[in-house]
Amino acid sequence: MVVAETIRDVRRAVREARERGRMVRLVPTMGALHEGHASLIRAARADGGFVAVSVFVNPTQFGPNEDYRKYPRPIERDLDVCRREGVDLVFAPAAAEMYPDGPRTRIHVAGMSETMCGASRPGHFDGVCTVVAKLLAVVGPDAAYFGEKDAQQLAIIGRMVRDLNLPVEIRGCPLVREPDGLAMSSRNVYLEGADRRRALALSVALAEARRAVEGGERDARTVAADVRRRLEAADGVALEYAVAVDPDTLEDLARIEDAVLVAVAARVGATRLIDNVLLRGLGGRGAGG
Ligand code: AMP
């Protein structure tokens, strides 16, 4: 496994892989790798070719009062995970390698970046889009892999890639949970004491939403309102939003037809958590009237 800290070394490794006729896959991460990340790496490996993982805690997607400094950075453990998962290349640049002249150019996907998490994290998705565009430009992969855990991010990146005609396929991968239902996240290490148990309220409320929709409920506002009510009543949970939207456009849905993304964000103690259920292929059936 090659570990590269510079763009030059990444390009050399990718060029060699291409010369050997291999397809190139990229899994962008901020490190502190867990089973969710491992599932993306496995999806990339299953598609075959040369698998690159980037590990970069991107400063431009953190707000001034967010956890950029304290975000976990267990690089040696991350490299072990990548070796174990058969990764070919890890790109772990310093911030100065990615932003040598400071960040000036920013990509903004209008309309989709201001809602949901964008409402409380202004500029967050511009930072994400810009760094993902840079990583795509550095690596030049045939496909890049993103988790449905960050469903808004996945939708926005899909739109950016289409709008800019970037020659890469974006693959979404299912959300991976802890055995008790908590969505895996590098930030779960922040959950202390009773907060770890309180955090289960999110996945429990979303499991109810899934049951309702699978049982035929087709009124998106009812689904969102039920999730909201449950989380507002949950002990130690400060709800930020609960919505039922179109997973591709992130627009509010009235009626659930083919697909729905039911997504929430909440604070549990000092930790901000997101979770969602993504239901596709519902086919407009159901007893919802
Ligand atoms: P992060 O390191 O949190 O920026 O995440 C890197 C990638 O891993 C993103 O595409 C995330 O959506 C994905 N990811 C993070 N947690 C999970 C999870 N629990 N299940 C699936 N994918 C995940």
mmCIF file of C-alpha atoms and ligand atoms in Angstrom:
data_model
loop_
_atom_site.group_PDB
_atom_site.id
_atom_site.type_symbol
_atom_site.label_atom_id
_atom_site.label_comp_id
_atom_site.label_asym_id
_atom_site.label_seq_id
_atom_site.Cartn_x
_atom_site.Cartn_y
_atom_site.Cartn_z
ATOM 1 C CA MET A 1 0.000 0.000 0.000
ATOM 2 C CA VAL A 2 1.351 3.401 -0.994
ATOM 3 C CA VAL A 3 0.908 6.209 1.542
ATOM 4 C CA ALA A 4 1.163 9.586 -0.182
ATOM 5 C CA GLU A 5 1.200 13.005 1.417
ATOM 6 C CA THR A 6 1.649 14.978 -1.788
ATOM 7 C CA ILE A 7 -0.467 15.464 -4.893
ATOM 8 C CA ARG A 8 2.580 14.647 -7.002
ATOM 9 C CA ASP A 9 3.001 11.221 -5.399
ATOM 10 C CA VAL A 10 -0.717 10.471 -5.808
ATOM 11 C CA ARG A 11 -0.595 11.349 -9.498
ATOM 12 C CA ARG A 12 2.458 9.163 -10.024
ATOM 13 C CA ALA A 13 0.816 6.145 -8.329
ATOM 14 C CA VAL A 14 -2.426 6.647 -10.270
ATOM 15 C CA ARG A 15 -0.536 7.021 -13.554
ATOM 16 C CA GLU A 16 1.253 3.714 -12.926
ATOM 17 C CA ALA A 17 -2.052 1.998 -12.145
ATOM 18 C CA ARG A 18 -3.559 3.376 -15.361
ATOM 19 C CA GLU A 19 -0.539 2.183 -17.347
ATOM 20 C CA ARG A 20 -1.300 -1.298 -16.051
ATOM 21 C CA GLY A 21 -4.821 -0.869 -17.401
ATOM 22 C CA ARG A 22 -6.555 -0.598 -14.039
ATOM 23 C CA MET A 23 -9.718 1.352 -13.307
ATOM 24 C CA VAL A 24 -9.310 3.855 -10.472
ATOM 25 C CA ARG A 25 -11.693 4.131 -7.491
ATOM 26 C CA LEU A 26 -11.708 6.839 -4.821
ATOM 27 C CA VAL A 27 -13.170 6.733 -1.317
ATOM 28 C CA PRO A 28 -12.948 10.218 0.252
ATOM 29 C CA THR A 29 -12.933 10.263 4.072
ATOM 30 C CA MET A 30 -11.943 12.400 7.026
ATOM 31 C CA GLY A 31 -10.342 9.387 8.728
ATOM 32 C CA ALA A 32 -11.196 7.888 12.132
ATOM 33 C CA LEU A 33 -12.294 4.991 9.974
ATOM 34 C CA HIS A 34 -15.055 2.630 11.095
ATOM 35 C CA GLU A 35 -17.184 -0.082 9.513
ATOM 36 C CA GLY A 36 -19.133 2.533 7.533
ATOM 37 C CA HIS A 37 -15.948 3.614 5.777
ATOM 38 C CA ALA A 38 -14.849 -0.016 5.415
ATOM 39 C CA SER A 39 -18.101 -0.765 3.598
ATOM 40 C CA LEU A 40 -17.303 1.939 1.028
ATOM 41 C CA ILE A 41 -13.813 0.512 0.548
ATOM 42 C CA ARG A 42 -15.306 -2.967 0.057
ATOM 43 C CA ALA A 43 -17.776 -1.619 -2.501
ATOM 44 C CA ALA A 44 -14.881 0.024 -4.358
ATOM 45 C CA ARG A 45 -12.824 -3.180 -4.249
ATOM 46 C CA ALA A 46 -15.768 -5.248 -5.419
ATOM 47 C CA ASP A 47 -15.970 -3.047 -8.517
ATOM 48 C CA GLY A 48 -12.346 -3.943 -9.249
ATOM 49 C CA GLY A 49 -9.236 -1.911 -10.011
ATOM 50 C CA PHE A 50 -6.996 0.406 -8.044
ATOM 51 C CA VAL A 51 -8.560 1.658 -4.811
ATOM 52 C CA ALA A 52 -7.500 5.000 -3.341
ATOM 53 C CA VAL A 53 -8.694 6.310 0.031
ATOM 54 C CA SER A 54 -8.200 9.930 1.011
ATOM 55 C CA VAL A 55 -7.898 10.801 4.686
ATOM 56 C CA PHE A 56 -8.210 14.547 5.099
ATOM 57 C CA VAL A 57 -9.947 16.549 7.803
ATOM 58 C CA ASN A 58 -10.958 19.392 5.534
ATOM 59 C CA PRO A 59 -10.835 22.720 7.405
ATOM 60 C CA THR A 60 -13.077 24.570 4.942
ATOM 61 C CA GLN A 61 -16.153 22.482 5.759
ATOM 62 C CA PHE A 62 -16.047 23.239 9.494
ATOM 63 C CA GLY A 63 -17.751 26.284 10.958
ATOM 64 C CA PRO A 64 -15.865 28.558 13.365
ATOM 65 C CA ASN A 65 -17.511 26.974 16.416
ATOM 66 C CA GLU A 66 -17.301 23.404 15.196
ATOM 67 C CA ASP A 67 -14.977 20.550 16.111
ATOM 68 C CA TYR A 68 -12.168 20.941 13.528
ATOM 69 C CA ARG A 69 -9.441 20.935 16.167
ATOM 70 C CA LYS A 70 -10.784 18.124 18.256
ATOM 71 C CA TYR A 71 -11.924 15.906 15.343
ATOM 72 C CA PRO A 72 -10.255 12.479 15.917
ATOM 73 C CA ARG A 73 -7.124 11.802 13.791
ATOM 74 C CA PRO A 74 -5.929 8.249 14.553
ATOM 75 C CA ILE A 75 -3.829 8.016 11.359
ATOM 76 C CA GLU A 76 -1.880 4.855 12.279
ATOM 77 C CA ARG A 77 -5.094 2.971 13.010
ATOM 78 C CA ASP A 78 -6.608 4.292 9.775
ATOM 79 C CA LEU A 79 -3.630 3.018 7.809
ATOM 80 C CA ASP A 80 -4.068 -0.401 9.474
ATOM 81 C CA VAL A 81 -7.738 -0.447 8.434
ATOM 82 C CA CYS A 82 -6.779 0.458 4.861
ATOM 83 C CA ARG A 83 -4.084 -2.244 4.731
ATOM 84 C CA ARG A 84 -6.506 -4.813 6.087
ATOM 85 C CA GLU A 85 -9.132 -3.801 3.504
ATOM 86 C CA GLY A 86 -6.677 -4.135 0.634
ATOM 87 C CA VAL A 87 -6.470 -0.443 -0.270
ATOM 88 C CA ASP A 88 -3.798 0.374 -2.882
ATOM 89 C CA LEU A 89 -3.185 4.031 -2.064
ATOM 90 C CA VAL A 90 -3.881 6.298 0.908
ATOM 91 C CA PHE A 91 -3.690 10.033 0.286
ATOM 92 C CA ALA A 92 -3.254 11.815 3.623
ATOM 93 C CA PRO A 93 -2.260 15.390 2.822
ATOM 94 C CA ALA A 94 -1.577 18.238 5.232
ATOM 95 C CA ALA A 95 -3.914 21.223 4.907
ATOM 96 C CA ALA A 96 -1.079 23.196 3.297
ATOM 97 C CA GLU A 97 -0.829 20.617 0.489
ATOM 98 C CA MET A 98 -4.515 21.054 -0.340
ATOM 99 C CA TYR A 99 -4.703 24.836 0.225
ATOM 100 C CA PRO A 100 -1.178 26.186 -0.319
ATOM 101 C CA ASP A 101 -2.445 29.667 -1.140
ATOM 102 C CA GLY A 102 -5.480 29.616 1.112
ATOM 103 C CA PRO A 103 -8.990 28.779 -0.119
ATOM 104 C CA ARG A 104 -10.394 31.324 -2.582
ATOM 105 C CA THR A 105 -12.315 29.306 -5.174
ATOM 106 C CA ARG A 106 -15.439 27.678 -3.803
ATOM 107 C CA ILE A 107 -18.131 25.528 -5.364
ATOM 108 C CA HIS A 108 -21.700 26.259 -4.339
ATOM 109 C CA VAL A 109 -24.617 24.037 -5.302
ATOM 110 C CA ALA A 110 -27.467 26.501 -4.919
ATOM 111 C CA GLY A 111 -30.731 25.542 -3.277
ATOM 112 C CA MET A 112 -29.605 22.157 -1.971
ATOM 113 C CA SER A 113 -26.859 23.504 0.286
ATOM 114 C CA GLU A 114 -28.984 25.822 2.428
ATOM 115 C CA THR A 115 -31.603 23.360 3.628
ATOM 116 C CA MET A 116 -31.421 20.616 6.264
ATOM 117 C CA CYS A 117 -27.853 20.568 7.650
ATOM 118 C CA GLY A 118 -27.012 23.641 5.564
ATOM 119 C CA ALA A 119 -29.396 25.743 7.649
ATOM 120 C CA SER A 120 -27.301 25.350 10.802
ATOM 121 C CA ARG A 121 -23.953 24.900 9.022
ATOM 122 C CA PRO A 122 -23.659 27.804 6.569
ATOM 123 C CA GLY A 123 -20.895 27.197 4.029
ATOM 124 C CA HIS A 124 -20.444 23.567 5.083
ATOM 125 C CA PHE A 125 -21.479 22.047 1.766
ATOM 126 C CA ASP A 126 -19.441 24.593 -0.201
ATOM 127 C CA GLY A 127 -16.415 23.338 1.718
ATOM 128 C CA VAL A 128 -17.402 19.731 1.012
ATOM 129 C CA CYS A 129 -18.008 20.312 -2.709
ATOM 130 C CA THR A 130 -14.789 22.221 -3.134
ATOM 131 C CA VAL A 131 -12.628 19.600 -1.433
ATOM 132 C CA VAL A 132 -14.359 16.737 -3.245
ATOM 133 C CA ALA A 133 -13.837 18.506 -6.590
ATOM 134 C CA LYS A 134 -10.173 18.957 -5.683
ATOM 135 C CA LEU A 135 -9.784 15.308 -4.684
ATOM 136 C CA LEU A 136 -11.447 14.236 -7.932
ATOM 137 C CA ALA A 137 -9.038 16.499 -9.842
ATOM 138 C CA VAL A 138 -6.024 15.103 -7.974
ATOM 139 C CA VAL A 139 -6.907 11.416 -8.295
ATOM 140 C CA GLY A 140 -9.015 11.396 -11.482
ATOM 141 C CA PRO A 141 -11.014 8.287 -10.518
ATOM 142 C CA ASP A 142 -13.509 6.432 -12.699
ATOM 143 C CA ALA A 143 -15.816 6.168 -9.700
ATOM 144 C CA ALA A 144 -16.057 7.729 -6.234
ATOM 145 C CA TYR A 145 -17.914 6.178 -3.289
ATOM 146 C CA PHE A 146 -20.040 8.025 -0.744
ATOM 147 C CA GLY A 147 -22.205 6.845 2.127
ATOM 148 C CA GLU A 148 -25.949 7.297 2.282
ATOM 149 C CA LYS A 149 -25.307 8.189 5.936
ATOM 150 C CA ASP A 150 -24.626 11.688 4.592
ATOM 151 C CA ALA A 151 -27.589 11.660 2.241
ATOM 152 C CA GLN A 152 -27.643 15.416 1.678
ATOM 153 C CA GLN A 153 -23.937 15.396 0.857
ATOM 154 C CA LEU A 154 -24.470 12.522 -1.592
ATOM 155 C CA ALA A 155 -27.303 14.375 -3.346
ATOM 156 C CA ILE A 156 -25.314 17.616 -3.562
ATOM 157 C CA ILE A 157 -22.183 15.918 -4.890
ATOM 158 C CA GLY A 158 -24.268 14.070 -7.468
ATOM 159 C CA ARG A 159 -25.666 17.387 -8.621
ATOM 160 C CA MET A 160 -22.241 19.067 -8.686
ATOM 161 C CA VAL A 161 -20.808 16.255 -10.816
ATOM 162 C CA ARG A 162 -23.689 16.498 -13.268
ATOM 163 C CA ASP A 163 -23.640 20.293 -13.423
ATOM 164 C CA LEU A 164 -19.872 20.429 -14.002
ATOM 165 C CA ASN A 165 -19.784 17.376 -16.324
ATOM 166 C CA LEU A 166 -17.098 15.820 -14.160
ATOM 167 C CA PRO A 167 -16.063 12.506 -15.741
ATOM 168 C CA VAL A 168 -16.686 10.336 -12.677
ATOM 169 C CA GLU A 169 -19.419 8.015 -11.537
ATOM 170 C CA ILE A 170 -20.785 8.690 -8.047
ATOM 171 C CA ARG A 171 -21.768 5.552 -6.167
ATOM 172 C CA GLY A 172 -23.948 5.733 -3.045
ATOM 173 C CA CYS A 173 -23.478 2.988 -0.427
ATOM 174 C CA PRO A 174 -25.915 1.940 2.332
ATOM 175 C CA LEU A 175 -25.780 3.400 5.828
ATOM 176 C CA VAL A 176 -23.977 1.091 8.299
ATOM 177 C CA ARG A 177 -25.260 0.931 11.893
ATOM 178 C CA GLU A 178 -24.003 -0.322 15.254
ATOM 179 C CA PRO A 179 -25.729 -3.513 16.406
ATOM 180 C CA ASP A 180 -28.155 -1.439 18.516
ATOM 181 C CA GLY A 181 -29.111 0.791 15.578
ATOM 182 C CA LEU A 182 -26.966 3.894 16.115
ATOM 183 C CA ALA A 183 -25.665 5.151 12.772
ATOM 184 C CA MET A 184 -21.886 4.713 12.724
ATOM 185 C CA SER A 185 -20.003 8.000 12.825
ATOM 186 C CA SER A 186 -16.510 9.147 13.691
ATOM 187 C CA ARG A 187 -18.236 11.559 16.077
ATOM 188 C CA ASN A 188 -19.844 8.775 18.120
ATOM 189 C CA VAL A 189 -16.668 8.714 20.265
ATOM 190 C CA TYR A 190 -17.860 12.058 21.663
ATOM 191 C CA LEU A 191 -20.979 10.440 23.145
ATOM 192 C CA GLU A 192 -20.395 10.049 26.867
ATOM 193 C CA GLY A 193 -22.350 8.249 29.571
ATOM 194 C CA ALA A 194 -26.107 8.410 29.158
ATOM 195 C CA ASP A 195 -25.785 10.278 25.845
ATOM 196 C CA ARG A 196 -24.821 7.064 24.039
ATOM 197 C CA ARG A 197 -28.169 5.533 25.032
ATOM 198 C CA ARG A 198 -30.103 8.754 24.379
ATOM 199 C CA ALA A 199 -28.696 8.855 20.851
ATOM 200 C CA LEU A 200 -30.681 5.720 20.004
ATOM 201 C CA ALA A 201 -33.817 7.864 19.861
ATOM 202 C CA LEU A 202 -32.832 8.926 16.333
ATOM 203 C CA SER A 203 -32.636 5.449 14.818
ATOM 204 C CA VAL A 204 -35.705 4.323 16.762
ATOM 205 C CA ALA A 205 -37.782 7.222 15.405
ATOM 206 C CA LEU A 206 -36.542 6.557 11.867
ATOM 207 C CA ALA A 207 -37.280 2.826 12.153
ATOM 208 C CA GLU A 208 -40.860 3.826 12.991
ATOM 209 C CA ALA A 209 -40.959 6.041 9.908
ATOM 210 C CA ARG A 210 -39.715 3.154 7.784
ATOM 211 C CA ARG A 211 -42.404 0.876 9.205
ATOM 212 C CA ALA A 212 -45.080 3.477 8.526
ATOM 213 C CA VAL A 213 -44.032 4.019 4.900
ATOM 214 C CA GLU A 214 -43.550 0.318 4.261
ATOM 215 C CA GLY A 215 -46.976 -0.178 5.812
ATOM 216 C CA GLY A 216 -48.478 2.154 3.216
ATOM 217 C CA GLU A 217 -48.308 5.671 4.704
ATOM 218 C CA ARG A 218 -47.932 8.028 1.745
ATOM 219 C CA ASP A 219 -48.317 11.441 3.378
ATOM 220 C CA ALA A 220 -44.767 12.767 3.708
ATOM 221 C CA ARG A 221 -45.758 15.526 6.120
ATOM 222 C CA THR A 222 -47.342 13.008 8.470
ATOM 223 C CA VAL A 223 -44.198 10.881 8.379
ATOM 224 C CA ALA A 224 -41.955 13.873 9.113
ATOM 225 C CA ALA A 225 -44.286 15.176 11.831
ATOM 226 C CA ASP A 226 -44.320 11.785 13.591
ATOM 227 C CA VAL A 227 -40.521 11.643 13.631
ATOM 228 C CA ARG A 228 -40.409 15.234 14.869
ATOM 229 C CA ARG A 229 -42.886 14.510 17.651
ATOM 230 C CA ARG A 230 -40.977 11.449 18.828
ATOM 231 C CA LEU A 231 -37.648 13.242 18.906
ATOM 232 C CA GLU A 232 -39.053 16.335 20.580
ATOM 233 C CA ALA A 233 -40.311 14.053 23.332
ATOM 234 C CA ALA A 234 -37.040 12.120 23.634
ATOM 235 C CA ASP A 235 -34.967 12.623 26.779
ATOM 236 C CA GLY A 236 -31.751 14.597 26.259
ATOM 237 C CA VAL A 237 -32.267 15.103 22.516
ATOM 238 C CA ALA A 238 -32.370 18.616 21.016
ATOM 239 C CA LEU A 239 -33.914 18.214 17.583
ATOM 240 C CA GLU A 240 -32.611 20.380 14.765
ATOM 241 C CA TYR A 241 -34.780 19.099 11.913
ATOM 242 C CA ALA A 242 -36.820 16.138 10.761
ATOM 243 C CA VAL A 243 -37.862 16.096 7.109
ATOM 244 C CA ALA A 244 -39.237 13.796 4.439
ATOM 245 C CA VAL A 245 -37.781 14.902 1.106
ATOM 246 C CA ASP A 246 -36.975 13.774 -2.416
ATOM 247 C CA PRO A 247 -33.577 12.030 -2.066
ATOM 248 C CA ASP A 248 -32.223 13.506 -5.312
ATOM 249 C CA THR A 249 -33.453 17.112 -5.171
ATOM 250 C CA LEU A 250 -33.917 17.393 -1.354
ATOM 251 C CA GLU A 251 -37.216 19.152 -2.001
ATOM 252 C CA ASP A 252 -40.037 18.663 0.481
ATOM 253 C CA LEU A 253 -42.430 15.957 -0.561
ATOM 254 C CA ALA A 254 -46.163 16.049 -0.072
ATOM 255 C CA ARG A 255 -46.969 12.593 -1.327
ATOM 256 C CA ILE A 256 -44.533 9.701 -1.137
ATOM 257 C CA GLU A 257 -44.411 7.968 -4.482
ATOM 258 C CA ASP A 258 -41.217 6.334 -5.687
ATOM 259 C CA ALA A 259 -38.642 7.390 -3.144
ATOM 260 C CA VAL A 260 -38.335 9.270 0.102
ATOM 261 C CA LEU A 261 -35.483 10.347 2.324
ATOM 262 C CA VAL A 262 -36.535 10.772 5.946
ATOM 263 C CA ALA A 263 -33.658 12.626 7.582
ATOM 264 C CA VAL A 264 -32.964 14.070 11.020
ATOM 265 C CA ALA A 265 -30.295 16.074 12.815
ATOM 266 C CA ALA A 266 -30.169 16.528 16.568
ATOM 267 C CA ARG A 267 -27.844 17.364 19.385
ATOM 268 C CA VAL A 268 -27.336 14.807 22.105
ATOM 269 C CA GLY A 269 -25.336 16.522 24.816
ATOM 270 C CA ALA A 270 -22.693 18.474 22.923
ATOM 271 C CA THR A 271 -22.638 16.057 19.992
ATOM 272 C CA ARG A 272 -24.425 16.807 16.741
ATOM 273 C CA LEU A 273 -25.753 13.654 15.095
ATOM 274 C CA ILE A 274 -27.450 12.973 11.770
ATOM 275 C CA ASP A 275 -29.353 9.901 10.647
ATOM 276 C CA ASN A 276 -31.804 8.939 7.921
ATOM 277 C CA VAL A 277 -33.730 6.222 6.191
ATOM 278 C CA LEU A 278 -33.753 6.148 2.427
ATOM 279 C CA LEU A 279 -36.646 4.287 0.846
ATOM 280 C CA ARG A 280 -36.573 3.766 -2.914
ATOM 281 C CA GLY A 281 -38.638 1.805 -5.362
ATOM 282 C CA LEU A 282 -41.885 2.168 -3.449
ATOM 283 C CA GLY A 283 -43.640 2.225 -6.786
ATOM 284 C CA GLY A 284 -46.531 4.446 -5.717
ATOM 285 C CA ARG A 285 -48.330 1.511 -4.112
ATOM 286 C CA GLY A 286 -49.668 1.377 -0.592
ATOM 287 C CA ALA A 287 -52.785 1.874 1.423
ATOM 288 C CA GLY A 288 -52.176 5.520 2.226
ATOM 289 C CA GLY A 289 -55.108 6.684 0.084
HETATM 290 P P1 AMP B 1 -16.501 11.093 6.824
HETATM 291 O O1 AMP B 1 -15.152 10.498 7.153
HETATM 292 O O2 AMP B 1 -17.423 11.167 7.992
HETATM 293 O O3 AMP B 1 -16.386 12.365 6.036
HETATM 294 O O4 AMP B 1 -17.183 10.066 5.854
HETATM 295 C C1 AMP B 1 -16.531 9.617 4.685
HETATM 296 C C2 AMP B 1 -17.508 8.814 3.868
HETATM 297 O O5 AMP B 1 -17.960 7.698 4.630
HETATM 298 C C3 AMP B 1 -18.761 9.620 3.490
HETATM 299 O O6 AMP B 1 -19.119 9.302 2.161
HETATM 300 C C4 AMP B 1 -19.772 9.123 4.487
HETATM 301 O O7 AMP B 1 -21.102 9.207 4.026
HETATM 302 C C5 AMP B 1 -19.359 7.678 4.652
HETATM 303 N N1 AMP B 1 -19.873 7.168 5.921
HETATM 304 C C6 AMP B 1 -19.668 7.679 7.158
HETATM 305 N N2 AMP B 1 -20.353 6.987 8.079
HETATM 306 C C7 AMP B 1 -21.036 6.017 7.400
HETATM 307 C C8 AMP B 1 -21.946 4.978 7.773
HETATM 308 N N3 AMP B 1 -22.311 4.806 9.047
HETATM 309 N N4 AMP B 1 -22.430 4.187 6.806
HETATM 310 C C9 AMP B 1 -22.067 4.372 5.507
HETATM 311 N N5 AMP B 1 -21.228 5.320 5.096
HETATM 312 C C10 AMP B 1 -20.713 6.136 6.020
#
